Amino acid sequence: KAGVTQTPRYLIKTRGQQVTLSCSPISGHRSVSWYQQTPGQGLQFLFEYFSETQRNKGNFPGRFSGRQFSNSRSEMNVSTLELGDSALYLCASTLGGNSPYEQYFGPGTRLTVT
Amino acid sequence: QQQVKQSPQSLIVQKGGISIINCAYENTAFDYFPWYQQFPGKGPALLIAIRPDVSEKKEGRFTISFNKSAKQFSLHIMDSQPGDSATYFCAASRPGNQFYFGTGTSLTVIP
């Protein structure tokens, strides 16, 4: 079974631009979560989608948004990029539902904002 | 507020030694406690996980010890190898599938 895939793997953007990151979960997984990882803050939860609905949201500004499609693929969008948005953005998928299941991460998208 | 507190921040162990990483939590609603291993340039990989009805779980050289009353859990890596050098994250999850991560421990195993 293929793992979680994320595209693109690397991205360089300029401050003020917007960016869209994509995530394809493991086949059969219905929950997709997004995390921001930085050396200083560790793994910070952005949001989680289950069956096309945002079920959980972390403490990030409204510039960070996401969506999930009917095939469980998910996209994350960051508008008006700031230098501090430079990070590794990780997507993770689980089977979903109310019981916690094993969560599997993709390789991440390395975003650099200049 | 850090939901899951992890220590130490870094750890250096001799090859063949035991590596121990500790985590503590406050929210008694957490009911799933995984550990992740992350190598540079890679996403975290699920290593081992435990539920609170079990006090210990072992998979190969990796063991989770869980103390429900103290709200603490730890990862023990027996016979540590240089290939185990990585960053380790503990996490906790509650119903509804929201995960909270510790700040990570950088493990270096010296040959």
mmCIF file of C-alpha atoms in Angstrom:
data_model
loop_
_atom_site.group_PDB
_atom_site.id
_atom_site.type_symbol
_atom_site.label_atom_id
_atom_site.label_comp_id
_atom_site.label_asym_id
_atom_site.label_seq_id
_atom_site.Cartn_x
_atom_site.Cartn_y
_atom_site.Cartn_z
ATOM 1 C CA LYS A 1 0.000 0.000 0.000
ATOM 2 C CA ALA A 2 1.427 3.386 -0.968
ATOM 3 C CA GLY A 3 2.246 5.805 1.824
ATOM 4 C CA VAL A 4 1.226 9.400 2.281
ATOM 5 C CA THR A 5 2.456 11.553 -0.578
ATOM 6 C CA GLN A 6 2.983 15.292 -0.571
ATOM 7 C CA THR A 7 3.659 17.664 -3.424
ATOM 8 C CA PRO A 8 5.689 19.619 -4.046
ATOM 9 C CA ARG A 9 8.595 18.515 -1.879
ATOM 10 C CA TYR A 10 10.339 21.871 -1.979
ATOM 11 C CA LEU A 11 9.026 25.347 -2.581
ATOM 12 C CA ILE A 12 10.520 28.821 -2.537
ATOM 13 C CA LYS A 13 8.143 31.758 -2.367
ATOM 14 C CA THR A 14 8.391 35.472 -1.818
ATOM 15 C CA ARG A 15 6.849 37.298 1.109
ATOM 16 C CA GLY A 16 3.287 38.348 0.310
ATOM 17 C CA GLN A 17 2.628 35.510 -2.134
ATOM 18 C CA GLN A 18 0.321 32.604 -1.498
ATOM 19 C CA VAL A 19 1.020 28.894 -1.729
ATOM 20 C CA THR A 20 -0.957 25.676 -2.042
ATOM 21 C CA LEU A 21 0.358 22.351 -0.805
ATOM 22 C CA SER A 22 -1.143 18.993 -1.660
ATOM 23 C CA CYS A 23 -1.458 15.743 0.254
ATOM 24 C CA SER A 24 -2.691 12.317 -0.815
ATOM 25 C CA PRO A 25 -3.437 10.035 2.141
ATOM 26 C CA ILE A 26 -2.974 6.291 2.359
ATOM 27 C CA SER A 27 -5.701 4.501 0.442
ATOM 28 C CA GLY A 28 -8.727 4.011 2.687
ATOM 29 C CA HIS A 29 -7.705 6.700 5.162
ATOM 30 C CA ARG A 30 -10.354 9.356 5.593
ATOM 31 C CA SER A 31 -8.687 11.714 8.043
ATOM 32 C CA VAL A 32 -5.924 14.098 7.034
ATOM 33 C CA SER A 33 -4.067 16.348 9.443
ATOM 34 C CA TRP A 34 -1.593 19.100 8.690
ATOM 35 C CA TYR A 35 1.332 20.153 10.861
ATOM 36 C CA GLN A 36 3.961 22.855 10.733
ATOM 37 C CA GLN A 37 7.405 21.826 11.904
ATOM 38 C CA THR A 38 10.090 24.361 12.771
ATOM 39 C CA PRO A 39 13.295 23.952 14.801
ATOM 40 C CA GLY A 40 12.059 26.303 17.499
ATOM 41 C CA GLN A 41 8.408 25.259 17.808
ATOM 42 C CA GLY A 42 8.485 21.572 17.011
ATOM 43 C CA LEU A 43 5.368 19.984 15.501
ATOM 44 C CA GLN A 44 2.451 22.375 15.602
ATOM 45 C CA PHE A 45 -1.024 21.141 14.668
ATOM 46 C CA LEU A 46 -2.726 23.186 11.950
ATOM 47 C CA PHE A 47 -6.010 21.402 11.238
ATOM 48 C CA GLU A 48 -7.621 18.055 10.605
ATOM 49 C CA TYR A 49 -10.139 17.075 7.986
ATOM 50 C CA PHE A 50 -12.433 14.084 8.037
ATOM 51 C CA SER A 51 -14.924 13.335 5.298
ATOM 52 C CA GLU A 52 -14.405 16.761 3.717
ATOM 53 C CA THR A 53 -15.137 18.589 6.982
ATOM 54 C CA GLN A 54 -12.688 20.428 9.173
ATOM 55 C CA ARG A 55 -13.010 18.640 12.498
ATOM 56 C CA ASN A 56 -10.154 20.160 14.496
ATOM 57 C CA LYS A 57 -8.208 23.383 14.193
ATOM 58 C CA GLY A 58 -4.993 24.515 15.798
ATOM 59 C CA ASN A 59 -4.012 27.988 16.873
ATOM 60 C CA PHE A 60 -2.910 29.475 13.576
ATOM 61 C CA PRO A 61 -4.071 32.694 11.871
ATOM 62 C CA GLY A 62 -6.745 32.666 9.201
ATOM 63 C CA ARG A 63 -4.062 32.945 6.504
ATOM 64 C CA PHE A 64 -3.757 29.185 6.899
ATOM 65 C CA SER A 65 -6.639 27.268 5.404
ATOM 66 C CA GLY A 66 -7.318 23.871 4.002
ATOM 67 C CA ARG A 67 -9.829 21.635 2.371
ATOM 68 C CA GLN A 68 -10.438 18.000 1.687
ATOM 69 C CA PHE A 69 -11.887 16.473 -1.418
ATOM 70 C CA SER A 70 -14.283 13.541 -1.783
ATOM 71 C CA ASN A 71 -11.358 11.202 -2.519
ATOM 72 C CA SER A 72 -9.785 12.267 0.832
ATOM 73 C CA ARG A 73 -6.966 14.182 -0.849
ATOM 74 C CA SER A 74 -6.299 17.437 0.930
ATOM 75 C CA GLU A 75 -4.819 20.802 0.141
ATOM 76 C CA MET A 76 -3.443 23.451 2.437
ATOM 77 C CA ASN A 77 -3.246 27.101 1.472
ATOM 78 C CA VAL A 78 -1.233 29.878 3.029
ATOM 79 C CA SER A 79 -1.996 33.399 1.872
ATOM 80 C CA THR A 80 0.100 36.537 2.288
ATOM 81 C CA LEU A 81 3.230 34.598 3.148
ATOM 82 C CA GLU A 82 5.474 35.865 5.925
ATOM 83 C CA LEU A 83 9.133 35.031 6.559
ATOM 84 C CA GLY A 84 8.066 33.133 9.677
ATOM 85 C CA ASP A 85 6.033 30.726 7.566
ATOM 86 C CA SER A 86 9.239 29.071 6.413
ATOM 87 C CA ALA A 87 8.929 25.527 7.730
ATOM 88 C CA LEU A 88 8.440 21.885 6.917
ATOM 89 C CA TYR A 89 4.733 21.263 6.369
ATOM 90 C CA LEU A 90 3.715 17.723 7.152
ATOM 91 C CA CYS A 91 0.577 15.909 6.243
ATOM 92 C CA ALA A 92 -0.557 12.828 8.130
ATOM 93 C CA SER A 93 -3.402 10.422 7.546
ATOM 94 C CA THR A 94 -5.383 8.018 9.697
ATOM 95 C CA LEU A 95 -8.375 5.801 9.119
ATOM 96 C CA GLY A 96 -10.440 8.365 10.948
ATOM 97 C CA GLY A 97 -13.496 8.099 13.131
ATOM 98 C CA ASN A 98 -13.640 8.925 16.825
ATOM 99 C CA SER A 99 -11.144 6.352 18.022
ATOM 100 C CA PRO A 100 -7.521 7.302 17.494
ATOM 101 C CA TYR A 101 -5.897 5.175 14.883
ATOM 102 C CA GLU A 102 -2.301 4.964 13.772
ATOM 103 C CA GLN A 103 -1.256 8.210 12.128
ATOM 104 C CA TYR A 104 1.179 8.088 9.230
ATOM 105 C CA PHE A 105 3.153 11.057 7.981
ATOM 106 C CA GLY A 106 4.217 12.047 4.517
ATOM 107 C CA PRO A 107 7.733 13.283 3.717
ATOM 108 C CA GLY A 108 6.686 16.921 4.009
ATOM 109 C CA THR A 109 6.929 20.024 1.881
ATOM 110 C CA ARG A 110 9.850 22.290 2.696
ATOM 111 C CA LEU A 111 8.618 25.872 2.250
ATOM 112 C CA THR A 112 11.112 28.701 2.189
ATOM 113 C CA VAL A 113 9.809 32.277 2.195
ATOM 114 C CA THR A 114 12.266 34.965 1.097
ATOM 115 C CA GLN B 1 0.170 25.536 26.834
ATOM 116 C CA GLN B 2 2.215 22.447 26.068
ATOM 117 C CA GLN B 3 -0.150 19.498 26.320
ATOM 118 C CA VAL B 4 2.657 16.939 26.253
ATOM 119 C CA LYS B 5 6.004 17.645 27.918
ATOM 120 C CA GLN B 6 9.040 15.703 26.715
ATOM 121 C CA SER B 7 12.513 15.332 28.170
ATOM 122 C CA PRO B 8 15.405 15.379 27.695
ATOM 123 C CA GLN B 9 15.840 17.711 24.741
ATOM 124 C CA SER B 10 18.972 15.837 23.675
ATOM 125 C CA LEU B 11 20.546 12.551 24.646
ATOM 126 C CA ILE B 12 23.914 10.967 23.935
ATOM 127 C CA VAL B 13 24.255 7.237 24.511
ATOM 128 C CA GLN B 14 27.042 4.747 23.882
ATOM 129 C CA LYS B 15 26.407 1.940 21.426
ATOM 130 C CA GLY B 16 24.801 -0.959 23.268
ATOM 131 C CA GLY B 17 23.405 1.260 25.995
ATOM 132 C CA ILE B 18 19.811 2.029 26.929
ATOM 133 C CA SER B 19 18.191 5.246 25.714
ATOM 134 C CA ILE B 20 15.313 6.547 27.812
ATOM 135 C CA ILE B 21 13.011 9.392 26.805
ATOM 136 C CA ASN B 22 10.217 10.594 29.051
ATOM 137 C CA CYS B 23 6.901 12.301 28.430
ATOM 138 C CA ALA B 24 4.193 13.644 30.695
ATOM 139 C CA TYR B 25 0.654 14.786 30.004
ATOM 140 C CA GLU B 26 -2.186 16.412 31.901
ATOM 141 C CA ASN B 27 -5.345 15.700 29.939
ATOM 142 C CA THR B 28 -6.905 12.473 31.210
ATOM 143 C CA ALA B 29 -9.018 12.316 28.045
ATOM 144 C CA PHE B 30 -5.951 11.180 26.085
ATOM 145 C CA ASP B 31 -6.290 7.523 25.207
ATOM 146 C CA TYR B 32 -3.593 6.798 22.640
ATOM 147 C CA PHE B 33 0.134 7.437 23.053
ATOM 148 C CA PRO B 34 2.430 6.943 20.050
ATOM 149 C CA TRP B 35 6.144 7.501 19.592
ATOM 150 C CA TYR B 36 7.609 8.723 16.336
ATOM 151 C CA GLN B 37 11.123 8.571 14.942
ATOM 152 C CA GLN B 38 12.311 11.217 12.513
ATOM 153 C CA PHE B 39 15.476 11.280 10.460
ATOM 154 C CA PRO B 40 16.730 14.517 8.878
ATOM 155 C CA GLY B 41 14.821 15.394 5.736
ATOM 156 C CA LYS B 42 12.103 12.811 6.396
ATOM 157 C CA GLY B 43 8.659 12.877 7.908
ATOM 158 C CA PRO B 44 8.118 11.304 11.343
ATOM 159 C CA ALA B 45 7.621 7.539 11.238
ATOM 160 C CA LEU B 46 5.354 5.722 13.680
ATOM 161 C CA LEU B 47 7.556 3.603 15.916
ATOM 162 C CA ILE B 48 5.357 2.139 18.627
ATOM 163 C CA ALA B 49 2.154 3.112 20.422
ATOM 164 C CA ILE B 50 0.271 2.212 23.586
ATOM 165 C CA ARG B 51 -3.217 2.607 25.016
ATOM 166 C CA PRO B 52 -3.781 3.392 28.728
ATOM 167 C CA ASP B 53 -5.171 -0.040 29.595
ATOM 168 C CA VAL B 54 -1.675 -1.498 29.184
ATOM 169 C CA SER B 55 1.364 -0.647 31.342
ATOM 170 C CA GLU B 56 4.035 -1.805 28.925
ATOM 171 C CA LYS B 57 4.405 -2.640 25.263
ATOM 172 C CA LYS B 58 7.495 -4.061 23.618
ATOM 173 C CA GLU B 59 8.393 -4.277 19.953
ATOM 174 C CA GLY B 60 11.891 -5.534 19.295
ATOM 175 C CA ARG B 61 14.368 -3.230 21.025
ATOM 176 C CA PHE B 62 11.716 -0.555 21.671
ATOM 177 C CA THR B 63 9.543 -0.545 24.801
ATOM 178 C CA ILE B 64 6.915 1.893 25.999
ATOM 179 C CA SER B 65 6.309 2.068 29.734
ATOM 180 C CA PHE B 66 3.047 3.716 30.751
ATOM 181 C CA ASN B 67 2.105 5.004 34.202
ATOM 182 C CA LYS B 68 -1.530 6.067 34.122
ATOM 183 C CA SER B 69 -1.676 7.347 37.695
ATOM 184 C CA ALA B 70 1.393 9.538 37.189
ATOM 185 C CA LYS B 71 0.282 10.530 33.690
ATOM 186 C CA GLN B 72 3.696 9.670 32.336
ATOM 187 C CA PHE B 73 5.041 7.419 29.624
ATOM 188 C CA SER B 74 8.505 6.669 28.390
ATOM 189 C CA LEU B 75 10.356 5.108 25.480
ATOM 190 C CA HIS B 76 13.208 2.731 26.174
ATOM 191 C CA ILE B 77 15.575 1.765 23.373
ATOM 192 C CA MET B 78 17.593 -1.271 24.362
ATOM 193 C CA ASP B 79 20.983 -2.063 22.839
ATOM 194 C CA SER B 80 21.056 1.373 21.166
ATOM 195 C CA GLN B 81 22.726 1.457 17.763
ATOM 196 C CA PRO B 82 24.208 4.322 15.723
ATOM 197 C CA GLY B 83 21.336 3.833 13.259
ATOM 198 C CA ASP B 84 18.941 4.810 16.043
ATOM 199 C CA SER B 85 20.376 8.338 15.985
ATOM 200 C CA ALA B 86 17.348 10.453 15.155
ATOM 201 C CA THR B 87 14.819 12.776 16.729
ATOM 202 C CA TYR B 88 12.072 11.085 18.740
ATOM 203 C CA PHE B 89 8.662 12.588 19.418
ATOM 204 C CA CYS B 90 6.060 11.411 21.853
ATOM 205 C CA ALA B 91 2.436 12.268 21.250
ATOM 206 C CA ALA B 92 -0.983 11.892 22.800
ATOM 207 C CA SER B 93 -4.378 11.725 21.193
ATOM 208 C CA ARG B 94 -7.912 12.049 22.386
ATOM 209 C CA PRO B 95 -11.160 10.932 20.778
ATOM 210 C CA GLY B 96 -11.787 13.090 17.749
ATOM 211 C CA ASN B 97 -8.333 12.313 16.419
ATOM 212 C CA GLN B 98 -6.419 15.430 17.487
ATOM 213 C CA PHE B 99 -2.788 14.676 18.241
ATOM 214 C CA TYR B 100 -0.532 16.662 20.560
ATOM 215 C CA PHE B 101 3.230 16.278 20.223
ATOM 216 C CA GLY B 102 6.142 16.664 22.576
ATOM 217 C CA THR B 103 8.989 18.968 21.593
ATOM 218 C CA GLY B 104 11.281 16.145 20.516
ATOM 219 C CA THR B 105 14.473 14.498 21.750
ATOM 220 C CA SER B 106 17.581 14.410 19.601
ATOM 221 C CA LEU B 107 19.269 11.065 20.208
ATOM 222 C CA THR B 108 22.894 10.471 19.261
ATOM 223 C CA VAL B 109 24.322 6.987 19.650
ATOM 224 C CA ILE B 110 28.105 6.992 19.729
ATOM 225 C CA PRO B 111 29.836 3.965 18.164
#
